[in-house]
């Protein structure tokens, strides 16, 4: 349900500038548009994956204020939200990444989206009295708070404690709750109680809020349950939605104004002018999106419609075998209705031809572009997480509030290689391995820690790869003790999806493993990190080959080729050897 604007809460003032004309607009697009949308209406492409409904600025109904219910917030209120974020939601704080002037630029943009308003004076809350939880418990039911928020901790909605704040001690939570009770939540059913009850009662109710929320837990992967179609971009901006907002329609007949090379959807023709990008694309996984493994799954009965939305997105690829073999190629991302789409600031070496239509879009420089194929909808959730959840992991991670997009790591300098876990160098850049081994009496103990220091999503992000952290004891060259920890999301299908385990490492976190062996003779401890980029599919291909009864079944040769390629993708990412005294 969309937030309702409370009529009459915003006093009319002078007309102000459009948000797009203000100094901070490019920063808004980079940091805010994903959730709040380029129109400020809360309909950004990330909205369906957020832990709370993004604020619709255009209604002027702001929850986190120091002003009376129905009044607009002060600039300091907006600054606090931008600097500190909203706890337990997808709204991060930007205090570590934006200076005061940059925060003020964003405040101006938020104001420009909202209806004009007059300045308001904050409520005077006064100093906090001594805690009175008994009085708060009585008021909780007396004033009907339990009707919306429940009466016990498991039922308690933590909304009052979402209030932006610099710290999160019990005193800070108490003050945050008191402010929310005093001001209410404009745009929701939560009224303001300032002036309606005594200040001491406001604080007593805050004591009740803190007590009920003391043991509340937050699942960072929580998201809405919006019904989204696989491979589509759900944002509200019509121009941006025209790129991936629906299955790509047929381009139709090429306009006569286009030269023969321009009137082609083939990568071979694009490469004539975009040679660098074509060379980078050719060995990429995008170019191999219609590989033998993909073909085997289609021949074996997989849903071709939903799969092709990402693996062969052009309508023309359904009837053009050569174009289909190119997989995710240039036109799949960049051509709509024979108009080229791409990022602003084209390289000056490329000819600007009047007859060659081009529409620049900042979408191509935001992670939102990648979301359509690297994020499955909430309806596919298993154990609360969609089977493919990369965009959501980025949205909830440390890179998003720093403006680090998917393209920042996977398309540096606009390179078109999209290197990831299949590339050993890229994987090594994302990890830090530390290892230690020592004798403890008759035992030998090895400790290893693998940290995700470079990926802006869980490592590894999809259920396809497996990373093996192995701890071994060697006597000379002979292995006399071994332990292996699988790192990844281990799922399987038996008519329904199941998850055996999820040991992935979120951004900035680490996994630590300690193993001890008793009374064993060893000279060296060895710790290795081995990567199987296609682990899930290796098992799937092998299982399908074992079940295909006919030696010449159409999918058999494809599965055999796919299995060879998957087995050949293994590599050793790190090795540490520690001599034992």
XYZ file of N, CA and C in Angstrom, residues 166-377:
636
model
N 22.728 8.857 15.686
C 24.163 8.643 15.533
C 24.633 7.395 16.265
N 24.004 7.069 17.393
C 24.436 5.938 18.208
C 23.236 5.067 18.551
N 23.485 3.907 19.158
C 22.391 2.974 19.396
C 22.445 2.382 20.810
N 22.787 3.197 21.795
C 22.743 2.744 23.181
C 21.291 2.699 23.638
N 21.041 2.156 24.825
C 19.673 2.116 25.336
C 19.116 3.524 25.526
N 19.973 4.465 25.939
C 19.521 5.853 26.085
C 19.147 6.453 24.732
N 19.945 6.137 23.698
C 19.645 6.645 22.359
C 18.342 6.061 21.837
N 18.116 4.781 22.097
C 16.861 4.155 21.671
C 15.664 4.788 22.405
N 15.853 5.064 23.683
C 14.774 5.672 24.468
C 14.409 7.040 23.902
N 15.436 7.848 23.625
C 15.176 9.184 23.083
C 14.534 9.088 21.697
N 15.007 8.144 20.874
C 14.426 7.972 19.542
C 12.944 7.601 19.642
N 12.630 6.680 20.551
C 11.234 6.274 20.727
C 10.380 7.430 21.229
N 10.921 8.215 22.172
C 10.171 9.346 22.707
C 9.856 10.364 21.604
N 10.834 10.633 20.750
C 10.602 11.572 19.655
C 9.526 11.046 18.705
N 9.589 9.760 18.381
C 8.605 9.200 17.449
C 7.206 9.216 18.037
N 7.090 8.971 19.344
C 5.782 9.028 20.008
C 5.272 10.472 20.036
N 6.174 11.405 20.271
C 5.781 12.812 20.348
C 5.321 13.351 18.996
N 6.061 13.025 17.931
C 5.791 13.628 16.622
C 4.823 12.822 15.779
N 4.719 11.515 16.047
C 3.927 10.659 15.182
C 4.614 10.444 13.846
N 3.968 9.693 12.974
C 4.541 9.352 11.671
C 3.624 9.874 10.569
N 3.909 11.070 10.100
C 3.077 11.643 9.048
C 3.005 10.695 7.852
N 1.789 10.486 7.355
C 1.616 9.577 6.235
C 1.254 8.175 6.659
N 1.194 7.919 7.975
C 0.794 6.617 8.489
C -0.318 6.818 9.516
N -0.759 5.708 10.116
C -1.814 5.786 11.132
C -1.281 6.185 12.499
N 0.039 6.371 12.629
C 0.637 6.685 13.933
C 0.513 8.182 14.224
N -0.319 8.583 15.216
C -0.488 10.016 15.515
C 0.654 10.539 16.380
N 0.702 11.835 16.547
C 1.651 12.450 17.461
C 0.996 12.730 18.800
N 1.722 12.462 19.893
C 1.144 12.624 21.231
C 1.677 13.859 21.958
N 2.541 14.642 21.321
C 3.026 15.856 21.963
C 1.859 16.794 22.221
N 1.725 17.254 23.467
C 0.615 18.119 23.838
C -0.655 17.367 24.148
N -0.701 16.079 23.850
C -1.881 15.269 24.137
C -1.743 14.537 25.467
N -0.507 14.162 25.795
C -0.227 13.532 27.079
C 0.964 14.239 27.707
N 1.159 14.043 28.972
C 2.263 14.700 29.674
C 3.603 14.203 29.152
N 4.619 15.079 29.224
C 5.949 14.692 28.773
C 6.460 13.463 29.521
N 6.158 13.380 30.815
C 6.601 12.213 31.586
C 5.993 10.935 31.032
N 4.750 11.024 30.527
C 4.112 9.843 29.945
C 4.730 9.485 28.591
N 5.148 10.521 27.835
C 5.869 10.245 26.583
C 7.100 9.387 26.852
N 7.845 9.772 27.877
C 9.074 9.050 28.203
C 8.754 7.665 28.770
N 7.685 7.547 29.530
C 7.304 6.235 30.064
C 6.923 5.282 28.922
N 6.205 5.807 27.932
C 5.887 4.980 26.765
C 7.162 4.583 26.019
N 8.110 5.501 25.954
C 9.385 5.178 25.321
C 10.077 4.035 26.058
N 9.962 4.008 27.394
C 10.527 2.901 28.166
C 9.884 1.576 27.749
N 8.572 1.601 27.507
C 7.888 0.385 27.068
C 8.372 -0.051 25.693
N 8.560 0.906 24.792
C 9.053 0.604 23.450
C 10.430 -0.048 23.515
N 11.316 0.531 24.312
C 12.669 -0.007 24.426
C 12.638 -1.421 24.995
N 11.774 -1.649 25.991
C 11.685 -2.981 26.603
C 11.177 -4.015 25.604
N 10.148 -3.664 24.842
C 9.592 -4.606 23.878
C 10.564 -4.901 22.742
N 11.343 -3.884 22.355
C 12.255 -4.072 21.228
C 13.646 -4.508 21.611
N 13.881 -4.777 22.902
C 15.242 -5.076 23.371
C 15.843 -6.274 22.663
N 15.028 -7.291 22.383
C 15.549 -8.521 21.782
C 15.098 -8.705 20.338
N 14.637 -7.613 19.733
C 14.200 -7.706 18.340
C 15.388 -8.009 17.446
N 15.184 -8.873 16.467
C 16.242 -9.212 15.510
C 15.826 -8.717 14.131
N 16.820 -8.453 13.318
C 16.568 -7.920 11.991
C 17.223 -8.820 10.956
N 16.465 -9.235 9.986
C 16.990 -10.012 8.870
C 17.282 -9.053 7.728
N 18.549 -8.877 7.412
C 18.910 -7.891 6.391
C 18.418 -8.297 5.005
N 18.036 -9.564 4.827
C 17.586 -10.007 3.521
C 16.078 -9.892 3.336
N 15.356 -9.420 4.375
C 13.911 -9.256 4.252
C 13.586 -8.307 3.099
N 12.535 -8.626 2.357
C 12.118 -7.755 1.253
C 10.626 -7.903 1.046
N 10.096 -7.056 0.192
C 8.676 -7.131 -0.119
C 8.339 -8.396 -0.887
N 7.049 -8.618 -1.087
C 6.602 -9.804 -1.804
C 5.961 -9.422 -3.137
N 6.420 -8.335 -3.715
C 5.847 -7.890 -4.983
C 6.006 -8.973 -6.048
N 4.978 -9.110 -6.890
C 5.042 -10.088 -7.965
C 5.770 -9.464 -9.151
N 6.966 -9.945 -9.393
C 7.786 -9.422 -10.476
C 8.072 -10.535 -11.468
N 8.172 -10.168 -12.723
C 8.497 -11.141 -13.750
C 10.008 -11.270 -13.857
N 10.474 -12.495 -14.063
C 11.908 -12.738 -14.186
C 12.472 -11.919 -15.345
N 13.627 -11.299 -15.113
C 14.320 -10.595 -16.180
C 13.736 -9.260 -16.550
N 12.962 -8.634 -15.656
C 12.427 -7.311 -15.948
C 12.842 -6.325 -14.868
N 12.897 -5.080 -15.247
C 13.342 -3.987 -14.383
C 12.101 -3.297 -13.830
N 11.892 -3.268 -12.509
C 10.617 -2.810 -11.961
C 10.515 -1.324 -11.636
N 11.490 -0.512 -12.023
C 11.450 0.902 -11.670
C 10.322 1.648 -12.359
N 9.972 2.812 -11.799
C 8.851 3.581 -12.311
C 9.199 4.521 -13.460
N 10.476 4.816 -13.676
C 10.874 5.728 -14.734
C 10.642 5.078 -16.097
N 9.760 5.667 -16.891
C 9.373 5.028 -18.150
C 10.516 4.912 -19.138
N 11.347 5.936 -19.199
C 12.450 5.886 -20.145
C 13.424 4.770 -19.770
N 13.741 4.659 -18.484
C 14.651 3.600 -18.060
C 14.001 2.223 -18.186
N 12.703 2.143 -17.926
C 12.001 0.873 -18.062
C 11.963 0.402 -19.511
N 12.137 1.315 -20.458
C 12.111 0.915 -21.862
C 13.315 0.061 -22.236
N 14.354 0.034 -21.384
C 15.529 -0.785 -21.676
C 15.284 -2.238 -21.283
N 14.856 -2.471 -20.034
C 14.646 -3.838 -19.559
C 13.336 -4.000 -18.796
N 12.404 -3.079 -18.952
C 11.173 -3.147 -18.183
C 10.202 -4.207 -18.655
N 10.466 -4.840 -19.780
C 9.603 -5.878 -20.334
C 10.447 -6.691 -21.312
N 9.944 -7.836 -21.765
C 10.692 -8.562 -22.797
C 11.002 -7.642 -23.971
N 12.196 -7.756 -24.496
C 12.622 -6.851 -25.565
C 11.824 -7.155 -26.826
N 11.126 -6.157 -27.310
C 10.298 -6.336 -28.502
C 11.179 -6.391 -29.745
N 10.627 -6.954 -30.808
C 11.336 -6.989 -32.085
C 11.658 -5.567 -32.532
N 12.846 -5.395 -33.098
C 13.260 -4.073 -33.559
C 12.488 -3.643 -34.807
N 11.934 -4.615 -35.524
C 11.242 -4.286 -36.758
C 12.218 -3.998 -37.888
N 11.710 -3.455 -38.960
C 12.563 -3.128 -40.105
C 13.454 -1.944 -39.762
N 14.695 -2.017 -40.186
C 15.640 -0.937 -39.911
C 15.267 0.304 -40.712
N 15.371 1.491 -40.118
C 15.085 2.729 -40.854
C 16.031 2.887 -42.047
N 15.561 3.423 -43.141
C 16.420 3.589 -44.325
C 17.569 4.559 -44.084
N 17.490 5.372 -43.024
C 18.571 6.324 -42.756
C 19.827 5.632 -42.245
N 19.719 4.367 -41.797
C 20.880 3.662 -41.260
C 21.688 3.020 -42.372
N 22.999 3.129 -42.263
C 23.902 2.448 -43.192
C 23.820 0.944 -42.938
N 24.257 0.102 -43.872
C 24.146 -1.353 -43.697
C 24.748 -1.866 -42.391
N 25.896 -1.367 -42.016
C 26.518 -1.842 -40.769
C 25.697 -1.412 -39.563
N 25.098 -0.233 -39.648
C 24.291 0.268 -38.531
C 22.954 -0.457 -38.439
N 22.495 -1.011 -39.547
C 21.198 -1.676 -39.601
C 21.311 -3.160 -39.263
N 22.318 -3.506 -38.491
C 22.531 -4.895 -38.088
C 22.517 -4.995 -36.569
N 22.024 -6.113 -36.051
C 22.050 -6.376 -34.610
C 23.212 -7.277 -34.220
N 24.012 -7.660 -35.173
C 25.099 -8.594 -34.910
C 26.307 -7.901 -34.289
N 26.941 -8.593 -33.362
C 28.188 -8.094 -32.754
C 29.258 -7.876 -33.799
N 29.240 -8.653 -34.879
C 30.265 -8.510 -35.910
C 30.257 -7.117 -36.518
N 29.071 -6.549 -36.668
C 28.981 -5.208 -37.230
C 29.267 -4.145 -36.166
N 28.808 -4.371 -34.943
C 29.120 -3.418 -33.869
C 30.632 -3.274 -33.699
N 31.354 -4.390 -33.890
C 32.802 -4.413 -33.676
C 33.558 -3.538 -34.662
N 32.932 -3.163 -35.757
C 33.635 -2.348 -36.746
C 33.985 -0.978 -36.170
N 33.115 -0.441 -35.294
C 33.399 0.844 -34.658
C 33.791 0.685 -33.190
N 33.262 -0.350 -32.552
C 33.511 -0.569 -31.118
C 34.452 -1.757 -30.943
N 35.609 -1.655 -31.579
C 36.523 -2.804 -31.629
C 37.022 -3.204 -30.237
N 37.356 -2.230 -29.418
C 37.871 -2.532 -28.082
C 36.833 -3.292 -27.262
N 35.602 -2.793 -27.268
C 34.545 -3.442 -26.497
C 34.268 -4.854 -27.019
N 34.326 -5.024 -28.330
C 34.076 -6.343 -28.911
C 35.156 -7.337 -28.511
N 36.418 -6.894 -28.515
C 37.516 -7.793 -28.115
C 37.351 -8.218 -26.659
N 36.918 -7.305 -25.816
C 36.727 -7.635 -24.401
C 35.530 -8.571 -24.216
N 34.493 -8.364 -25.012
C 33.279 -9.165 -24.889
C 33.466 -10.607 -25.351
N 34.246 -10.822 -26.392
C 34.299 -12.132 -27.055
C 34.624 -13.301 -26.124
N 35.586 -13.197 -25.173
C 35.823 -14.334 -24.278
C 34.962 -14.321 -23.013
N 34.032 -13.403 -22.915
C 33.277 -13.223 -21.674
C 32.182 -14.272 -21.502
N 31.689 -14.377 -20.261
C 30.554 -15.256 -19.994
C 29.285 -14.740 -20.671
N 29.193 -13.442 -20.873
C 28.048 -12.906 -21.602
C 28.015 -13.459 -23.030
N 29.165 -13.476 -23.671
C 29.225 -14.011 -25.030
C 28.906 -15.500 -25.052
N 29.204 -16.211 -23.967
C 28.946 -17.647 -23.890
C 27.644 -18.002 -23.211
N 26.695 -17.066 -23.169
C 25.449 -17.292 -22.432
C 24.586 -18.390 -23.046
N 24.798 -18.702 -24.338
C 24.070 -19.815 -24.960
C 25.019 -20.997 -25.156
N 25.793 -21.278 -24.119
C 26.815 -22.335 -24.134
C 26.175 -23.715 -24.192
N 26.985 -24.779 -24.333
C 26.427 -26.143 -24.346
C 25.600 -26.465 -23.107
N 26.008 -25.960 -21.946
C 25.230 -26.219 -20.741
C 23.830 -25.636 -20.833
N 23.734 -24.415 -21.336
C 22.432 -23.780 -21.510
C 21.611 -24.537 -22.556
N 22.252 -24.904 -23.656
C 21.547 -25.648 -24.706
C 21.077 -26.999 -24.194
N 21.885 -27.647 -23.356
C 21.493 -28.945 -22.809
C 20.257 -28.821 -21.938
N 20.206 -27.773 -21.122
C 19.038 -27.586 -20.258
C 17.772 -27.344 -21.083
N 17.886 -26.561 -22.157
C 16.718 -26.332 -23.001
C 16.283 -27.614 -23.698
N 17.267 -28.390 -24.196
C 16.939 -29.654 -24.848
C 16.342 -30.652 -23.870
N 16.632 -30.459 -22.610
C 16.170 -31.374 -21.561
C 14.865 -30.919 -20.928
N 14.261 -29.852 -21.483
C 12.931 -29.473 -21.031
C 12.842 -28.273 -20.120
N 13.946 -27.548 -19.901
C 13.878 -26.353 -19.060
C 13.012 -25.293 -19.732
N 12.461 -24.385 -18.953
C 11.588 -23.333 -19.460
C 12.392 -22.369 -20.314
N 12.230 -22.472 -21.611
C 13.051 -21.651 -22.503
C 12.697 -20.181 -22.426
N 11.437 -19.872 -22.143
C 11.026 -18.476 -22.111
C 11.729 -17.680 -21.046
N 11.662 -18.139 -19.796
C 12.277 -17.385 -18.710
C 13.790 -17.412 -18.803
N 14.369 -18.517 -19.293
C 15.832 -18.604 -19.397
C 16.366 -17.657 -20.469
N 15.678 -17.631 -21.607
C 16.174 -16.806 -22.706
C 16.043 -15.320 -22.427
N 15.192 -14.956 -21.488
C 15.060 -13.540 -21.154
C 16.418 -12.933 -20.808
N 17.292 -13.731 -20.208
C 18.612 -13.220 -19.835
C 19.729 -13.786 -20.699
N 19.590 -15.024 -21.171
C 20.680 -15.658 -21.914
C 20.688 -15.294 -23.393
N 19.539 -14.963 -23.941
C 19.441 -14.547 -25.346
C 18.268 -13.581 -25.441
N 18.452 -12.343 -24.980
C 17.310 -11.451 -24.723
C 16.633 -10.858 -25.945
N 17.298 -10.781 -27.083
C 16.683 -10.149 -28.247
C 15.577 -11.024 -28.837
N 14.487 -10.419 -29.244
C 13.419 -11.167 -29.898
C 13.931 -11.847 -31.163
N 14.821 -11.173 -31.874
C 15.349 -11.714 -33.131
C 16.195 -12.970 -32.923
N 16.698 -13.174 -31.720
C 17.521 -14.358 -31.471
C 16.711 -15.652 -31.486
N 15.388 -15.530 -31.417
C 14.541 -16.721 -31.471
C 14.507 -17.340 -32.859
N 14.816 -16.549 -33.898
C 14.736 -17.054 -35.274
C 16.054 -16.955 -36.030
N 17.033 -16.268 -35.481
C 18.327 -16.080 -36.163
C 19.384 -16.874 -35.407
N 19.801 -18.005 -35.968
C 20.727 -18.901 -35.275
C 22.074 -18.234 -35.001
N 22.579 -17.464 -35.967
C 23.866 -16.804 -35.767
C 23.779 -15.770 -34.647
N 22.683 -15.035 -34.614
C 22.492 -14.031 -33.573
C 22.300 -14.708 -32.215
N 21.570 -15.815 -32.200
C 21.361 -16.568 -30.956
C 22.691 -17.042 -30.377
N 23.591 -17.470 -31.228
C 24.884 -17.988 -30.767
C 25.730 -16.915 -30.095
N 25.402 -15.636 -30.305
C 26.169 -14.558 -29.680
C 25.789 -14.339 -28.219
N 24.726 -14.991 -27.746
C 24.355 -14.878 -26.336
C 23.930 -13.466 -25.972
N 24.453 -12.985 -24.855
C 24.176 -11.616 -24.429
C 25.171 -10.719 -25.151
N 24.726 -10.133 -26.233
C 25.641 -9.362 -27.069
C 25.268 -7.887 -27.047
N 25.878 -7.120 -27.895
C 25.785 -5.657 -27.839
C 24.336 -5.164 -27.851
N 23.579 -5.592 -28.871
C 22.222 -5.071 -29.043
C 21.308 -5.478 -27.901
N 21.593 -6.616 -27.249
C 20.765 -7.051 -26.139
C 20.701 -6.038 -25.014
N 21.751 -5.256 -24.861
C 21.774 -4.208 -23.841
C 21.607 -2.809 -24.419
N 21.978 -2.631 -25.683
C 22.148 -1.265 -26.180
C 21.245 -0.832 -27.322
N 20.405 -1.691 -27.879
C 19.579 -1.271 -29.022
C 18.102 -1.533 -28.720
N 17.302 -0.487 -28.820
C 15.857 -0.584 -28.668
C 15.218 0.252 -29.772
N 14.358 -0.376 -30.581
C 13.712 0.316 -31.705
C 14.744 0.984 -32.610
N 15.843 0.306 -32.831
C 16.933 0.776 -33.679
C 17.573 2.072 -33.177
N 17.332 2.368 -31.920
C 18.008 3.495 -31.280
C 19.029 2.949 -30.304
N 20.259 3.436 -30.394
C 21.314 2.980 -29.496
C 21.138 3.641 -28.138
N 21.239 2.851 -27.074
C 21.168 3.342 -25.700
C 22.511 3.077 -25.033
N 22.943 3.978 -24.171
C 24.211 3.778 -23.483
C 24.491 4.900 -22.516
N 25.635 4.850 -21.854
C 25.968 5.877 -20.865
C 26.294 7.204 -21.519
N 26.180 8.284 -20.752
C 26.590 9.587 -21.286
C 28.102 9.628 -21.515
N 28.551 10.717 -22.084
C 29.991 10.964 -22.272
C 30.644 9.896 -23.147
N 30.191 9.850 -24.379
C 30.750 8.905 -25.346
C 32.196 9.284 -25.643
N 33.016 8.271 -25.884
C 34.423 8.509 -26.213
C 34.508 9.386 -27.464
N 35.351 10.408 -27.444
C 35.435 11.315 -28.597
C 35.940 10.636 -29.870
N 36.555 9.448 -29.719
C 37.054 8.748 -30.902
C 35.931 8.151 -31.746
N 34.724 8.053 -31.157
C 33.599 7.500 -31.901
C 32.905 8.611 -32.693
N 32.661 8.333 -33.947
C 32.033 9.333 -34.815
C 30.602 9.601 -34.368
N 30.222 10.861 -34.327
C 28.864 11.263 -33.984
C 28.098 11.485 -35.291
N 27.322 10.486 -35.695
C 26.625 10.539 -36.972
C 25.167 10.941 -36.770
N 24.703 11.990 -37.415
C 23.309 12.432 -37.247
C 22.303 11.336 -37.580
N 22.642 10.466 -38.522
C 21.701 9.426 -38.944
C 21.713 8.206 -38.025
N 22.574 8.242 -37.029
C 22.772 7.080 -36.144
C 22.199 7.434 -34.781
N 20.911 7.168 -34.535
C 20.246 7.662 -33.324
C 20.845 7.079 -32.046
N 21.034 7.949 -31.066
C 21.608 7.538 -29.785
C 20.914 8.289 -28.654
N 20.522 7.562 -27.606
C 19.904 8.163 -26.428
C 20.745 7.832 -25.209
N 21.412 8.820 -24.627
C 22.211 8.532 -23.425
C 21.318 8.359 -22.207
N 21.768 7.525 -21.269
C 21.007 7.297 -20.045
C 21.951 6.991 -18.891
N 21.812 7.708 -17.762
C 22.633 7.412 -16.585
C 22.383 6.014 -16.030
N 21.282 5.369 -16.426
C 20.997 4.013 -15.959
C 22.166 3.076 -16.234
N 22.882 3.302 -17.334
C 23.979 2.415 -17.716
C 25.181 2.526 -16.782
N 25.166 3.507 -15.899
C 26.251 3.646 -14.938
C 25.806 3.298 -13.527
N 24.613 2.688 -13.390
C 24.099 2.304 -12.081
C 23.916 0.797 -12.005
N 24.021 0.265 -10.791
C 23.843 -1.168 -10.585
C 22.458 -1.635 -11.002
N 21.498 -0.715 -11.047
C 20.133 -1.071 -11.417
C 20.066 -1.760 -12.780
N 20.949 -1.384 -13.701
C 20.941 -1.990 -15.030
C 21.197 -3.487 -14.938
N 22.079 -3.898 -14.036
C 22.471 -5.305 -13.923
C 21.429 -6.130 -13.179
N 20.575 -5.450 -12.410
C 19.625 -6.134 -11.549
C 18.684 -7.059 -12.306
N 18.311 -6.707 -13.534
C 17.291 -7.477 -14.236
C 17.675 -8.943 -14.398
N 18.957 -9.230 -14.580
C 19.386 -10.617 -14.767
C 20.182 -11.147 -13.590
N 20.520 -10.320 -12.635
C 21.326 -10.782 -11.504
C 20.560 -10.685 -10.184
N 19.229 -10.649 -10.283
C 18.370 -10.662 -9.104
C 17.054 -11.319 -9.477
N 16.720 -12.403 -8.800
C 15.428 -13.026 -9.020
C 14.395 -12.381 -8.092
N 13.118 -12.454 -8.455
C 12.084 -11.792 -7.653
C 11.887 -12.463 -6.299
